[in-house]
Amino acid sequence: MCGIAGIVARGRADEGLLRRMADAIAHRGPDDAGIWIDPRGAVGFGHRRLSIVDLSAAGHQPMTSRDGRWTLSFNGEIYNHAALRARLEARGGGPGAAGAPWRGHSDTETLLECISAWGVDEAIGASAGMFALSLWDESERRLHLIRDRMGEKPLYYGWVGGDFAFASELKAMRLLPGFDNGLDRRAVSLFTRLGYVPAPHSIFERIYKLEPGCILSATPEDLRTPLSQAPVAGTGLVQRYWSYGEAVESGLGAAVARETEAVDRLEQALADAVRDQAMADVPVGAFLSGGIDSSTVVALYREHSPVRTFTIGFEDKAFDEAPHARAVAAHLGTDHHECYVTAGEARDAIPLLPRIYDEPFADSSQIPTYLVCRHARAQVKVALSGDGGDELFGGYNRHLVAARLWPRVQAIPRPLRAAAGGLLGRLPEKAWNAGADLAGRRSRQPHFGAKVRKSLRSMASAQGIADVHDSFVDEWFGADAPVAEFEDARPDPPEIAAAAPDALQMMYRDAMTYLPDDILCKVDRAAMAVSLETRLPLLDHRVVEVAARIPLAMKISGGVGKQVLRRILFRHVPPSLFDRPKTGFAVPVGEWMRGPLREWAEELLEERRLAEGGFRAAPIRARWKEHLDRNRDWTASLWFILMFQAWRSSP
């Protein structure tokens, strides 16, 4: 895991500037630093290294191939690099086959020499890993920027002051002379609706995110003129080299396996991914929440090696999953470590968030994610995580609603549904919570009542499954989004075949948008802020492709999601230790706004400051009052505004 930055300059690349850009992301790679400028002087790479595989100087970057043609600046890991090295030698390529020794045993060198022998397309296609990389081809004088298939590693690119630049994080690009890129109006609007800025947009004009599974390939001449708008993958400079949509659609026509066979195939693929991702030349551990995804990863890890597990606990029992993790760890016999943090410690992390995330980012689970990463980093340099299971196997409530209720709701004429939705929406939140109490759900799911109302309103107003999905992820803003100066924008996620079931359509949209732009962004920035590498076995593309061929009925059945993962976990852990309602990974920021965070929030929500941020103050102040008076829980929308305002105010 590392940090990369670079320039394609109109004149000569400035070595000092490249060094400053790399140093701005030193937290991504505190172990080593390097600068490279091409012989003609226009193209430059900066690199910061977090040494994980081959800790010696043989892994120093940027790295140039033995034949001198290719130079690589690489962020990530190639998990099958030993197999690639053996394959390269068997085909008569690489230093080993040529009689010259390899420099070392780093995956960077393996990837570079595979590119040199096979070309970019074959080498990247053969690689299993997470990565964001820059690659210069001196022979064709062409730059390649490439991002991994599912979007685990970030890569920004764009134009500043006439020069083209790229970096792992925006803070490096903001150091470029003449940086005057204004706020992207569409991106701001999307943020206020989603709580994150979706790719290919960034918060700034003329700067973009490379989408997952994509490659940007261009000569310096191609990069002289800035793109006039966010690029569409598959056109112009940006092309897809791998498509999750194609994997899902191929699964639609796959022969239906017996459930036992499907479970066996998935377990083997996941076990192989866990084994590969547990390999490193530094201490490795795993996060454990006690939920299905992380417990499955740890159970398979424990099959072949001792494992250190890490969890975080909170004083508020409604948000504390540490006892569940402790029980799973005890059953599996891990070396388990808990960190209980006080509300004060969690709140102290909030001022750090704008600097960590670089863009406005408002998933409040960013707080415990940062804290557990900080806790784990004291003992390990790599941590495996269970992220990705919800999107691949139907773990969110909206997937279950789509599978069970939407077909029935569609049978009701839309005017009747809309009228019912209006009535339901006017019921006070206290009434919904009272109903949740009677149902016995609120003690286990604190926001159960609000979720029920949200579900019913979403379906009442929807015309199709895309509307249902968008309504679920549209955190309360809807048509009355309090953004005065920016257009009312909606995301434009890709689609898959109409023949796909509704729940699968929703899962696909989440995997293409919410997963890379929220979940993976959250994990990457939190971990990299403390120089911790995180690895996600569920998102190994070999696992993803196996999962895509498993029928939906084996993922969602009887109103319960992630069934096939449950079947794997049943083989290792008793169901009583993990079979419980999904609670998420959160902290009580809504309650903190009424108490210890009130002064901080009041300052950011002051009318003048809201107006400066482009917001209409009246509706936001009204929501703030309703929240303080406990007449309505406006946690999500207020947190969005607070995170935007805090980001605007940060240096």
XYZ file of C-alpha atoms in Angstrom:
651
model
C 0.000 0.000 0.000
C 1.413 3.343 -0.986
C 0.657 6.805 -2.263
C 1.251 7.975 -5.817
C 1.290 11.376 -7.505
C 2.412 12.702 -10.849
C 2.452 15.437 -13.474
C 2.369 15.743 -17.242
C 3.630 19.307 -17.540
C 3.414 21.770 -20.414
C 7.067 22.566 -19.769
C 9.344 20.591 -17.468
C 8.163 18.601 -14.476
C 9.296 20.247 -11.243
C 11.148 17.765 -9.013
C 10.538 19.862 -5.920
C 6.819 20.012 -6.631
C 6.671 16.252 -7.150
C 8.388 15.747 -3.829
C 5.930 18.053 -2.065
C 2.986 16.282 -3.666
C 4.307 12.912 -2.509
C 5.067 14.231 0.974
C 1.482 15.491 1.285
C 0.390 11.852 1.273
C 3.294 10.523 3.342
C 0.812 8.845 5.705
C 0.039 6.437 2.860
C 3.700 5.463 2.692
C 5.957 6.525 5.561
C 8.701 3.957 4.871
C 10.306 5.264 1.671
C 10.009 8.008 -0.966
C 11.019 8.297 -4.588
C 10.878 10.676 -7.566
C 11.239 9.882 -11.269
C 11.212 12.230 -14.291
C 11.253 10.988 -17.869
C 14.317 11.732 -20.026
C 12.563 14.560 -21.863
C 11.489 16.123 -18.588
C 7.749 16.587 -19.074
C 6.432 13.564 -17.145
C 7.140 13.009 -13.470
C 6.099 10.489 -10.802
C 6.245 10.868 -7.041
C 5.884 7.911 -4.698
C 5.521 7.185 -0.984
C 5.988 3.582 0.083
C 4.374 1.526 2.817
C 6.626 -1.527 2.762
C 4.590 -4.739 2.994
C 6.189 -7.236 0.566
C 9.990 -7.169 0.193
C 10.988 -4.592 2.782
C 14.390 -4.032 1.187
C 15.520 -1.290 -1.169
C 14.753 -3.710 -4.021
C 11.134 -2.617 -3.730
C 11.885 1.096 -4.113
C 9.573 3.048 -6.434
C 9.065 4.462 -8.983
C 10.569 1.372 -10.619
C 11.784 1.036 -14.207
C 11.695 -2.264 -16.075
C 14.927 -4.057 -16.871
C 14.567 -3.173 -20.568
C 14.145 0.530 -19.712
C 10.822 0.908 -21.517
C 8.344 0.982 -18.612
C 8.278 2.970 -15.369
C 5.736 2.108 -12.681
C 4.463 3.912 -9.597
C 2.209 1.445 -7.830
C -0.230 1.618 -4.908
C -1.684 -1.694 -3.772
C -0.958 -5.397 -3.759
C -0.900 -8.151 -6.385
C -1.939 -11.200 -4.391
C -1.008 -13.771 -7.037
C 2.375 -12.244 -7.830
C 4.324 -15.426 -6.974
C 2.227 -17.394 -9.475
C 2.676 -14.642 -12.065
C 6.436 -14.683 -11.569
C 6.528 -18.462 -12.044
C 4.319 -18.186 -15.141
C 6.535 -15.459 -16.587
C 9.655 -17.569 -16.143
C 7.940 -20.675 -17.557
C 7.096 -18.703 -20.709
C 10.713 -17.654 -21.097
C 10.297 -14.098 -19.849
C 11.511 -12.046 -16.934
C 14.943 -11.716 -15.329
C 14.953 -15.286 -14.011
C 14.459 -16.850 -17.426
C 17.012 -14.501 -18.972
C 19.662 -15.635 -16.541
C 19.844 -12.308 -14.715
C 18.688 -12.283 -11.097
C 15.518 -10.553 -9.950
C 16.126 -7.403 -7.943
C 14.005 -8.758 -5.099
C 10.678 -10.460 -4.448
C 8.290 -7.492 -4.555
C 4.972 -7.707 -6.361
C 5.832 -4.370 -7.999
C 8.767 -5.893 -9.832
C 6.712 -8.917 -10.844
C 3.926 -6.761 -12.289
C 6.402 -4.502 -14.077
C 8.237 -7.368 -15.766
C 4.935 -9.047 -16.723
C 3.920 -5.787 -18.414
C 7.266 -5.663 -20.170
C 6.878 -9.246 -21.445
C 3.139 -9.481 -22.136
C 1.870 -5.931 -22.537
C -0.474 -3.930 -20.347
C -3.753 -5.693 -21.137
C -2.570 -9.251 -20.514
C -0.569 -8.386 -17.404
C -3.395 -6.469 -15.738
C -5.923 -9.108 -16.778
C -3.816 -11.817 -15.141
C -3.335 -9.893 -11.900
C -5.509 -10.438 -8.852
C -5.267 -7.574 -6.434
C -6.155 -4.076 -5.374
C -4.292 -1.239 -6.991
C -4.119 2.245 -8.390
C -1.097 2.777 -10.579
C 0.614 5.078 -13.030
C 2.651 3.549 -15.829
C 4.804 5.354 -18.386
C 5.641 3.732 -21.720
C 8.789 5.446 -22.976
C 8.628 3.685 -26.342
C 5.165 5.000 -27.237
C 5.377 8.019 -24.888
C 2.056 7.084 -23.360
C 0.749 7.372 -19.801
C -1.542 4.710 -18.344
C -3.537 5.242 -15.167
C -5.250 2.063 -13.952
C -7.608 1.359 -11.037
C -8.516 -2.051 -9.600
C -11.691 -3.850 -10.575
C -13.900 -3.089 -7.564
C -12.429 0.280 -6.592
C -10.530 -0.506 -3.401
C -7.780 2.027 -4.118
C -8.433 5.678 -5.075
C -7.043 7.594 -8.024
C -7.801 11.230 -8.880
C -6.737 12.948 -12.089
C -7.387 16.229 -13.842
C -6.102 19.603 -14.933
C -4.713 22.378 -12.752
C -3.306 25.572 -14.198
C -2.925 23.982 -17.629
C -0.968 20.923 -16.425
C -2.338 17.403 -16.128
C -1.851 15.740 -12.746
C -2.940 12.722 -10.741
C -2.675 11.491 -7.164
C -4.027 9.038 -4.602
C -5.583 11.924 -2.683
C -6.771 15.414 -3.537
C -4.492 17.068 -0.999
C -1.529 16.339 -3.279
C -3.208 17.955 -6.285
C -4.160 21.054 -4.330
C -0.437 21.837 -4.021
C -0.117 22.465 -7.759
C 0.707 26.097 -8.628
C -2.295 28.038 -9.807
C -4.818 25.725 -8.226
C -8.068 27.613 -8.699
C -10.439 24.745 -9.452
C -13.824 25.810 -8.125
C -16.458 23.622 -6.545
C -18.209 21.354 -9.009
C -21.872 22.332 -8.683
C -23.219 18.933 -9.675
C -20.861 17.209 -7.232
C -22.065 19.375 -4.350
C -25.673 18.540 -5.161
C -24.868 14.838 -5.376
C -23.101 15.013 -2.038
C -26.103 16.560 -0.300
C -28.210 13.691 -1.626
C -25.809 10.800 -1.023
C -23.337 11.851 1.639
C -20.411 11.219 -0.717
C -19.230 12.437 -4.125
C -19.721 9.609 -6.653
C -17.193 8.773 -9.368
C -16.287 10.013 -11.899
C -16.915 13.349 -10.175
C -14.772 14.995 -7.543
C -15.731 17.993 -5.452
C -13.592 20.214 -7.726
C -14.081 21.227 -11.333
C -11.717 19.665 -13.882
C -10.635 16.952 -11.418
C -12.135 13.470 -11.642
C -12.004 10.027 -10.079
C -10.955 7.138 -12.271
C -13.771 4.613 -12.018
C -13.184 1.015 -10.857
C -12.056 -1.417 -13.539
C -10.944 1.415 -15.817
C -7.771 2.532 -17.548
C -6.917 6.017 -18.775
C -4.425 5.869 -21.621
C -3.056 9.015 -23.275
C -0.031 10.745 -24.726
C 1.072 14.137 -23.401
C -0.483 15.709 -26.490
C -3.824 14.052 -25.673
C -3.708 15.695 -22.251
C -3.141 19.264 -23.381
C -6.862 20.079 -23.395
C -8.941 19.530 -20.216
C -12.089 17.457 -20.428
C -15.157 19.682 -20.423
C -17.174 17.323 -18.213
C -16.869 14.146 -16.161
C -15.800 11.348 -18.517
C -18.007 8.395 -19.369
C -16.143 5.101 -19.075
C -15.884 3.414 -22.442
C -15.385 6.618 -24.412
C -12.418 8.838 -25.170
C -9.472 8.610 -22.787
C -11.129 6.197 -20.321
C -11.918 2.569 -21.139
C -13.067 -0.410 -19.078
C -10.752 -3.413 -18.878
C -13.130 -5.372 -16.583
C -16.865 -5.085 -16.034
C -18.765 -6.175 -12.947
C -21.943 -5.776 -14.977
C -20.736 -8.387 -17.454
C -19.937 -10.733 -14.576
C -23.446 -10.319 -13.167
C -25.137 -10.734 -16.539
C -23.118 -13.861 -17.305
C -24.358 -15.257 -14.015
C -27.962 -14.806 -15.115
C -27.554 -17.504 -17.744
C -25.378 -19.806 -15.656
C -26.496 -23.355 -14.942
C -28.104 -23.547 -11.499
C -25.831 -25.475 -9.159
C -27.014 -27.467 -6.194
C -26.823 -25.359 -3.058
C -24.115 -27.512 -1.484
C -22.029 -27.257 -4.647
C -22.464 -23.465 -4.752
C -21.440 -23.161 -1.108
C -18.393 -25.369 -1.701
C -17.257 -23.326 -4.709
C -17.648 -20.038 -2.895
C -15.918 -21.278 0.235
C -12.953 -22.520 -1.779
C -12.643 -19.241 -3.706
C -12.904 -17.206 -0.528
C -10.498 -19.451 1.374
C -7.950 -19.046 -1.437
C -8.404 -15.270 -1.353
C -7.983 -15.149 2.428
C -4.829 -17.277 2.221
C -3.356 -15.082 -0.527
C -4.227 -11.852 1.245
C -2.795 -13.014 4.570
C 0.671 -13.225 2.991
C 3.036 -10.373 3.879
C 6.485 -9.674 5.269
C 4.958 -7.719 8.177
C 2.435 -8.561 10.943
C -1.109 -9.206 9.678
C -4.419 -9.235 11.574
C -8.139 -8.992 10.890
C -11.071 -6.841 11.925
C -13.857 -8.730 13.684
C -17.267 -7.224 14.410
C -19.018 -10.524 15.120
C -21.181 -10.129 12.011
C -21.406 -12.583 9.142
C -18.843 -11.040 6.778
C -15.937 -10.434 9.151
C -16.611 -13.692 11.030
C -16.443 -15.654 7.758
C -13.126 -14.058 6.812
C -11.646 -14.732 10.258
C -12.964 -18.307 10.341
C -11.282 -19.105 7.016
C -8.099 -17.313 8.079
C -8.005 -19.348 11.286
C -8.154 -22.575 9.271
C -4.539 -22.202 8.181
C -2.911 -19.766 10.582
C -3.180 -18.130 14.011
C -4.770 -14.721 13.703
C -4.906 -11.529 15.709
C -8.368 -9.967 15.655
C -9.407 -6.422 16.501
C -12.706 -4.906 17.485
C -13.885 -1.651 18.950
C -16.490 -1.218 21.644
C -18.627 1.711 22.822
C -20.192 2.637 26.123
C -23.635 2.939 24.519
C -24.868 -0.670 24.418
C -27.152 0.002 21.443
C -24.025 0.620 19.333
C -21.655 -1.863 20.990
C -20.868 -5.006 19.002
C -17.782 -5.939 21.007
C -19.514 -8.724 23.004
C -20.580 -10.422 19.744
C -17.047 -10.233 18.369
C -15.636 -11.515 21.647
C -17.848 -14.599 21.504
C -16.838 -15.409 17.913
C -13.160 -14.843 18.720
C -13.383 -17.174 21.716
C -14.982 -19.912 19.614
C -12.356 -19.591 16.863
C -9.463 -19.220 19.293
C -8.046 -15.975 17.925
C -5.642 -13.657 19.682
C -8.364 -11.093 20.279
C -7.898 -7.423 21.108
C -10.628 -5.008 22.152
C -10.506 -1.263 22.354
C -13.327 0.410 24.245
C -13.490 4.092 23.465
C -15.379 6.751 25.304
C -17.790 9.102 23.629
C -15.226 11.827 24.202
C -12.532 9.926 22.308
C -14.902 9.312 19.410
C -15.909 12.969 19.307
C -12.265 14.017 19.360
C -11.815 12.256 16.029
C -14.430 14.420 14.294
C -12.189 17.476 13.698
C -9.721 15.160 11.908
C -12.251 13.931 9.352
C -12.084 16.757 6.748
C -8.316 16.366 6.465
C -8.517 12.553 6.334
C -11.200 12.421 3.648
C -10.166 15.422 1.499
C -13.691 15.754 0.083
C -16.972 16.186 1.936
C -17.813 12.705 3.244
C -20.685 12.036 5.603
C -20.940 8.343 6.459
C -20.790 8.618 10.249
C -19.328 5.106 10.521
C -16.128 6.810 9.359
C -15.570 7.567 13.054
C -15.449 3.988 14.432
C -13.650 2.858 11.262
C -10.859 5.340 11.905
C -10.695 4.370 15.581
C -10.470 0.616 14.980
C -7.792 1.188 12.321
C -5.789 3.281 14.771
C -6.181 0.581 17.403
C -5.059 -2.219 15.070
C -2.083 -0.257 13.709
C -0.412 -0.418 17.105
C 0.144 -4.153 16.551
C -0.108 -4.951 12.831
C 0.639 -3.299 9.515
C -2.028 -5.169 7.509
C -5.624 -5.990 8.463
C -8.135 -8.135 6.594
C -11.717 -6.859 6.542
C -15.124 -8.274 5.609
C -16.344 -5.364 3.490
C -18.284 -6.231 0.343
C -20.550 -8.983 1.609
C -23.693 -6.851 1.717
C -23.413 -5.736 -1.890
C -22.515 -9.155 -3.320
C -24.892 -11.307 -1.299
C -27.918 -9.139 -0.483
C -27.256 -7.851 3.010
C -29.028 -4.491 3.089
C -32.641 -4.081 4.134
C -33.449 -2.488 0.782
C -32.435 -5.713 -0.983
C -34.816 -7.722 1.182
C -37.650 -5.233 0.685
C -37.145 -5.356 -3.059
C -37.262 -9.136 -3.050
C -40.370 -9.497 -0.856
C -42.538 -6.404 -1.012
C -41.934 -4.488 -4.231
C -43.676 -7.030 -6.518
C -46.781 -6.786 -4.294
C -46.624 -3.013 -4.017
C -46.458 -2.679 -7.801
C -49.917 -4.253 -8.028
C -51.412 -1.247 -6.208
C -52.221 1.702 -8.495
C -49.562 4.350 -8.123
C -51.979 7.192 -7.172
C -53.178 5.112 -4.217
C -49.631 4.305 -3.223
C -48.620 7.950 -3.450
C -51.563 9.037 -1.301
C -50.760 6.388 1.295
C -47.128 7.429 1.287
C -48.092 11.027 1.978
C -50.198 9.996 4.966
C -47.516 7.715 6.334
C -44.903 10.396 5.952
C -46.889 12.820 8.089
C -47.050 10.478 11.071
C -44.727 11.756 13.807
C -41.543 9.846 14.424
C -42.613 9.099 17.973
C -45.532 7.082 16.621
C -43.235 4.950 14.499
C -40.878 4.375 17.390
C -43.774 3.402 19.622
C -44.805 0.841 17.030
C -41.263 -0.439 16.911
C -41.277 -0.805 20.693
C -44.489 -2.849 20.534
C -42.934 -5.050 17.870
C -39.943 -5.655 20.116
C -37.506 -4.407 17.478
C -36.332 -1.037 18.697
C -34.205 -2.392 21.524
C -32.174 -4.265 18.908
C -32.405 -1.679 16.124
C -32.581 1.863 17.531
C -33.823 3.438 14.270
C -36.219 0.641 13.317
C -39.291 2.887 13.277
C -37.649 5.437 11.019
C -36.495 2.668 8.690
C -40.028 1.285 8.357
C -41.375 4.716 7.458
C -38.572 5.221 4.967
C -39.296 1.855 3.324
C -43.000 2.531 2.940
C -42.538 6.054 1.622
C -39.933 4.862 -0.876
C -42.226 2.263 -2.376
C -45.245 4.540 -2.305
C -43.620 7.100 -4.578
C -41.576 4.796 -6.810
C -42.278 4.094 -10.463
C -39.700 1.328 -10.797
C -37.011 -0.523 -8.905
C -34.433 2.171 -9.707
C -36.645 4.695 -7.891
C -36.971 2.363 -4.910
C -33.200 2.087 -4.696
C -32.589 5.805 -5.092
C -35.202 6.598 -2.463
C -33.571 4.293 0.044
C -30.148 5.842 -0.392
C -31.538 9.388 -0.652
C -31.063 10.336 2.985
C -34.218 12.423 3.520
C -33.441 15.286 1.155
C -35.639 14.460 -1.812
C -37.333 17.336 -3.618
C -36.789 19.810 -0.787
C -33.014 19.507 -0.791
C -31.856 22.716 0.934
C -29.272 23.614 -1.678
C -29.911 27.033 -3.106
C -27.260 27.576 -5.737
C -26.724 24.098 -7.133
C -28.787 21.975 -9.475
C -30.946 19.171 -8.115
C -28.734 16.362 -9.398
C -29.247 12.625 -9.161
C -26.596 9.960 -9.684
C -26.547 8.165 -12.998
C -25.607 4.586 -12.115
C -25.151 1.985 -14.802
C -27.809 -0.600 -15.517
C -27.785 -4.337 -16.077
C -30.104 -6.521 -18.117
C -33.783 -5.875 -17.465
C -34.214 -9.631 -16.991
C -32.287 -9.405 -13.702
C -34.519 -9.696 -10.604
C -35.317 -6.490 -8.743
C -33.176 -7.335 -5.730
C -30.229 -8.115 -8.001
C -30.699 -4.775 -9.760
C -30.429 -3.036 -6.401
C -27.406 -5.071 -5.336
C -25.692 -4.205 -8.613
C -26.342 -0.477 -8.202
C -24.919 -0.612 -4.684
C -21.824 -2.507 -5.838
C -21.172 0.057 -8.584
C -21.774 3.232 -6.565
C -22.242 2.959 -2.802
C -19.537 0.302 -2.378
C -16.586 2.069 -4.050
C -17.575 5.668 -3.347
C -18.736 5.274 0.258
C -17.678 1.995 1.886
C -14.291 1.538 0.226
C -13.471 5.243 0.397
C -14.276 5.185 4.115
C -12.019 2.195 4.769
C -9.122 3.339 2.593
C -8.864 6.865 3.987
C -9.330 5.794 7.623
C -6.696 3.077 7.353
C -4.210 5.101 5.336
C -4.468 7.985 7.797
C -2.672 5.705 10.282
C -0.513 3.894 7.679
C -2.446 0.632 7.889
C -3.034 -1.533 4.830
C -6.495 -3.085 4.642
C -7.280 -6.082 2.436
C -10.767 -7.238 1.460
C -10.966 -10.938 0.505
C -14.657 -10.775 -0.414
C -13.770 -8.320 -3.188
C -11.041 -10.413 -4.773
C -12.332 -10.481 -8.359
C -12.076 -14.270 -8.421
C -14.505 -14.406 -5.485
C -16.723 -11.763 -7.085
C -17.007 -13.774 -10.300
C -17.936 -16.954 -8.403
C -20.510 -15.010 -6.375
C -22.040 -13.577 -9.558
C -22.876 -17.097 -10.736
C -24.753 -18.051 -7.570
C -28.538 -17.740 -8.052
C -30.289 -14.958 -6.172
C -32.448 -17.507 -4.340
C -29.300 -18.825 -2.660
C -28.417 -15.298 -1.497
C -31.838 -14.026 -0.368
C -34.411 -16.481 0.922
C -37.220 -16.284 3.454
C -36.671 -12.573 3.971
C -33.049 -13.154 5.012
C -29.996 -12.114 3.026
C -26.465 -13.473 2.651
C -27.756 -17.021 2.892
C -24.833 -18.590 1.052
C -22.333 -16.841 3.343
C -24.337 -18.041 6.327
C -24.024 -21.603 5.052
C -20.227 -21.226 4.927
C -20.082 -19.716 8.386
C -22.363 -22.446 9.798
C -19.511 -24.861 9.086
C -17.180 -22.971 11.413
C -19.238 -21.021 13.966
C -22.546 -21.883 15.716
C -25.446 -19.786 14.338
C -26.278 -18.548 17.833
C -23.084 -16.482 17.812
C -23.905 -14.395 14.755
C -27.523 -14.928 13.616
C -29.090 -11.633 14.711
C -30.581 -8.507 13.083
C -28.173 -6.303 11.162
C -27.183 -3.243 13.183
C -24.464 -1.582 11.129
C -21.258 0.052 12.328
C -22.226 3.379 13.790
C -21.948 5.865 16.623
C -24.736 7.965 18.168
C -23.863 11.235 16.426
C -27.514 12.285 16.423
C -27.595 12.225 20.198
C -24.208 13.899 20.428
C -25.578 16.784 18.334
C -28.065 17.422 21.126
C -25.330 17.302 23.747
C -21.552 17.546 23.552
C -21.461 18.387 19.825
C -24.147 21.049 20.040
C -21.819 24.028 20.251
C -19.720 22.753 17.310
C -22.860 22.122 15.242
C -24.438 25.473 16.110
C -21.394 27.291 14.841
C -21.376 25.427 11.521
C -25.158 25.815 11.105
C -25.175 29.545 11.756
C -27.242 31.323 9.081
C -24.393 33.349 7.634
C -22.118 30.336 7.327
C -24.858 28.251 5.721
C -25.421 30.966 3.139
C -21.685 31.112 2.423
C -21.794 27.367 1.764
C -24.585 27.785 -0.780
C -27.402 26.475 1.428
C -30.821 27.853 2.200
C -30.615 28.472 5.919
C -34.335 28.418 6.810
C -35.115 24.729 6.141
C -31.856 23.599 7.708
C -32.433 25.680 10.845
C -35.973 24.272 11.024
C -34.634 20.720 10.883
C -32.027 21.574 13.485
C -34.732 22.787 15.874
C -36.896 19.707 15.243
C -33.883 17.516 15.948
C -32.984 19.317 19.155
C -36.620 19.150 20.327
C -36.732 15.402 19.517
C -39.713 15.905 17.226
C -37.830 14.289 14.333
C -34.529 12.484 13.930
C -32.693 14.500 11.271
C -29.312 12.910 12.018
C -28.469 11.919 8.449
C -29.262 15.165 6.650
C -27.760 17.346 9.389
C -24.589 15.258 9.393
C -24.319 15.769 5.627
C -24.485 19.531 6.062
C -22.128 19.542 9.038
C -19.509 17.489 7.201
C -19.710 19.796 4.187
C -19.404 22.866 6.363
C -16.531 21.350 8.348
C -14.747 20.488 5.095
C -15.200 24.048 3.787
C -13.730 25.402 7.008
C -10.708 23.100 7.072
C -7.293 24.356 5.897
